[in-house]
Coordinates of C-alpha atoms in Angstrom, one line a residue:
Q1 CA 29.1 -9.2 65.3
H2 CA 29.0 -5.7 64.0
Q3 CA 30.9 -2.5 64.7
V4 CA 29.2 0.3 66.8
T5 CA 30.8 3.6 67.6
F6 CA 28.7 5.4 70.2
A7 CA 27.8 9.0 69.3
N8 CA 27.1 9.8 73.0
G9 CA 28.1 8.4 76.4
F10 CA 25.5 7.0 78.7
W11 CA 24.9 5.8 82.3
I12 CA 23.1 2.5 82.8
G13 CA 21.4 1.3 86.0
K14 CA 23.5 -0.9 88.3
Y15 CA 20.4 -3.0 89.0
E16 CA 17.2 -3.9 87.2
V17 CA 14.3 -1.6 88.3
T18 CA 12.8 -3.0 91.5
Q19 CA 9.3 -3.4 92.6
A20 CA 9.9 -0.7 95.3
Q21 CA 11.0 1.8 92.7
W22 CA 8.0 1.0 90.5
A23 CA 5.6 1.3 93.4
A24 CA 7.1 4.6 94.5
V25 CA 6.3 6.1 91.1
M26 CA 3.2 4.3 90.0
G27 CA 1.5 3.6 93.3
S28 CA 1.0 -0.1 92.6
N29 CA 3.0 -3.3 92.1
P30 CA 2.0 -5.3 89.1
S31 CA 4.6 -8.1 89.7
T32 CA 3.7 -11.8 89.9
F33 CA 6.5 -12.5 92.4
T34 CA 5.9 -10.4 95.5
G35 CA 6.9 -10.5 99.1
N36 CA 10.2 -8.7 98.7
L37 CA 10.2 -5.2 97.0
S38 CA 13.9 -5.6 96.1
R39 CA 13.0 -8.1 93.4
P40 CA 12.9 -6.7 89.9
V41 CA 9.5 -5.4 88.8
E42 CA 8.0 -7.7 86.2
T43 CA 4.6 -8.4 84.5
V44 CA 5.0 -4.9 82.9
S45 CA 4.6 -4.3 79.2
W46 CA 6.9 -2.2 77.1
N47 CA 4.1 0.3 76.7
T48 CA 3.5 0.5 80.5
V49 CA 7.3 0.9 81.0
K50 CA 7.2 3.9 78.7
T51 CA 4.4 5.4 81.0
F52 CA 6.6 4.8 84.0
I53 CA 9.5 6.5 82.3
S54 CA 7.4 9.5 81.5
E55 CA 6.3 9.7 85.2
V56 CA 9.9 9.5 86.4
N57 CA 11.0 12.2 84.0
A58 CA 8.2 14.5 85.1
L59 CA 9.7 14.5 88.6
G60 CA 12.4 16.9 87.2
Q61 CA 15.4 14.9 88.6
G62 CA 16.9 14.1 85.2
T63 CA 15.9 12.2 82.1
V64 CA 15.9 8.5 81.9
R65 CA 15.0 6.1 79.1
L66 CA 15.3 2.4 78.0
P67 CA 18.7 1.4 76.7
S68 CA 19.2 0.8 73.0
E69 CA 20.1 -2.8 72.2
A70 CA 23.7 -1.7 71.4
E71 CA 24.0 0.1 74.8
W72 CA 22.6 -2.9 76.6
E73 CA 25.1 -5.3 75.0
Y74 CA 28.0 -3.0 75.5
A75 CA 27.1 -2.7 79.2
C76 CA 26.6 -6.4 79.5
R77 CA 29.8 -7.5 77.9
A78 CA 31.9 -5.0 79.9
G79 CA 34.8 -5.3 77.5
S80 CA 34.5 -9.1 77.1
V81 CA 34.3 -10.9 73.7
T82 CA 33.5 -14.3 75.1
R83 CA 30.2 -16.2 75.1
F84 CA 29.3 -14.9 78.5
Y85 CA 30.6 -11.8 80.2
W86 CA 32.5 -14.1 82.7
G87 CA 34.1 -16.2 79.9
D88 CA 33.2 -18.9 77.4
D89 CA 32.2 -21.3 80.2
L90 CA 31.9 -24.2 77.8
G91 CA 30.8 -26.6 80.5
L92 CA 28.3 -24.1 81.9
T93 CA 29.8 -24.6 85.3
E94 CA 30.1 -20.9 86.3
V95 CA 26.8 -19.5 85.2
G96 CA 25.2 -20.0 88.6
T97 CA 27.7 -17.6 90.1
Y98 CA 26.4 -14.8 87.9
A99 CA 22.8 -15.5 87.0
W100 CA 19.4 -16.8 88.2
Y101 CA 18.2 -19.1 85.5
S102 CA 16.0 -22.2 85.2
S103 CA 18.3 -24.6 87.2
N104 CA 18.9 -22.4 90.2
S105 CA 16.0 -19.9 90.4
S106 CA 13.4 -22.2 92.1
S107 CA 11.0 -20.8 89.4
T108 CA 10.9 -17.3 90.8
T109 CA 12.7 -13.9 90.6
H110 CA 15.2 -12.9 93.3
P111 CA 16.2 -9.6 94.9
V112 CA 18.6 -7.7 92.6
G113 CA 22.3 -7.7 93.2
Q114 CA 22.7 -11.1 94.8
K115 CA 24.8 -12.7 92.1
T116 CA 28.3 -11.6 91.1
A117 CA 28.5 -8.4 89.0
N118 CA 30.2 -8.1 85.7
S119 CA 33.5 -6.3 85.5
S120 CA 31.7 -2.9 85.1
G121 CA 29.9 -3.5 88.4
L122 CA 26.5 -4.2 86.8
F123 CA 24.3 -6.9 88.4
D124 CA 21.9 -9.4 86.8
M125 CA 22.8 -8.6 83.2
A126 CA 22.3 -12.3 82.7
G127 CA 19.2 -14.0 84.3
N128 CA 16.6 -13.0 86.7
V129 CA 14.4 -11.2 84.2
W130 CA 14.7 -10.4 80.5
E131 CA 15.3 -6.7 80.0
L132 CA 13.4 -4.5 77.6
C133 CA 15.2 -2.3 75.1
E134 CA 14.0 0.6 73.0
D135 CA 14.6 -1.0 69.7
W136 CA 12.2 -2.8 67.4
Y137 CA 13.4 -6.4 66.9
Q138 CA 15.0 -7.2 63.6
G139 CA 16.1 -10.7 62.5
D140 CA 19.7 -9.6 62.1
Y141 CA 21.8 -6.4 62.3
T142 CA 21.8 -5.5 58.6
G143 CA 21.0 -1.8 58.4
A144 CA 21.3 -1.3 62.2
P145 CA 22.4 2.1 63.5
T146 CA 26.2 2.3 63.8
D147 CA 26.1 5.1 66.4
G148 CA 24.7 3.1 69.2
S149 CA 21.2 4.6 69.0
A150 CA 18.0 2.5 69.1
W151 CA 16.7 1.0 65.9
V152 CA 13.3 2.6 65.7
S153 CA 12.7 2.9 62.0
P154 CA 11.2 1.1 60.3
A155 CA 8.7 0.0 63.0
G156 CA 8.6 -3.7 63.7
I157 CA 6.2 -6.0 65.4
T158 CA 8.1 -6.8 68.6
R159 CA 10.6 -5.0 70.9
V160 CA 14.0 -6.3 71.8
V161 CA 14.6 -8.1 75.1
R162 CA 18.0 -9.1 76.3
G163 CA 19.6 -10.9 79.2
N164 CA 17.6 -14.1 79.9
G165 CA 15.1 -14.8 82.6
W166 CA 14.6 -17.0 85.6
N167 CA 12.8 -19.7 83.6
N168 CA 15.3 -20.1 80.7
G169 CA 18.3 -22.3 80.4
A170 CA 22.0 -21.5 81.0
V171 CA 22.8 -21.2 77.3
D172 CA 20.3 -18.3 77.1
C173 CA 22.6 -16.3 79.4
R174 CA 24.9 -15.6 76.5
S175 CA 25.8 -11.9 76.1
A176 CA 24.5 -12.0 72.5
R177 CA 21.2 -13.7 73.2
R178 CA 18.2 -11.6 72.1
D179 CA 14.6 -12.1 71.4
G180 CA 11.4 -10.2 70.4
Y181 CA 8.6 -9.3 72.8
F182 CA 5.2 -7.8 71.9
P183 CA 4.9 -4.2 73.3
T184 CA 1.6 -5.1 74.9
S185 CA 2.7 -8.3 76.5
A186 CA 3.5 -8.5 80.2
G187 CA 5.2 -11.6 81.5
S188 CA 6.6 -12.6 84.9
N189 CA 10.0 -13.1 83.3
V190 CA 10.4 -9.6 81.7
G191 CA 11.6 -6.4 83.4
F192 CA 14.0 -3.6 82.6
R193 CA 16.8 -1.2 83.6
L194 CA 17.2 2.4 82.9
V195 CA 19.7 4.6 81.1
R196 CA 20.5 8.3 81.3

């Protein structure tokens, strides 16, 4: 754990960006799991997401971006200090109420907002798809920004993903769980949400 004091406030999306939203901007749907445009968009790389964000910002309706890792975890925890944002859940008996993960997902994504939200009203902060952040992945937080901004220097090899996906286990739904993801990779278990 480390202390962060946000230099600026932010708004974060209530839901993961959906296939419908992606298609409306980009004119196509790259997702592996289709059939319901309310599912999160996936099979998009960090680099492609940055193109999507540029296209959205060019519409002149406000500026959006990927969250920093600190912003993402703050939003996920929603004031909690427990293993999961719904509690410690040591027996992993409550995770299915909040998240789509390997034991209940039927090996697919699901429309956003079907599980119980966290106490800030944000859905799918655990499970469904991993969510891309702006930061380069570092092995620990030594030297991380203390103002909540993204850790972009020095450059790394992979970008941070948070939140767990439909194909990972219940333990991976922990609020602190993080991993690295190559910016050119595009998997069916990785999506994103936006901040402004």
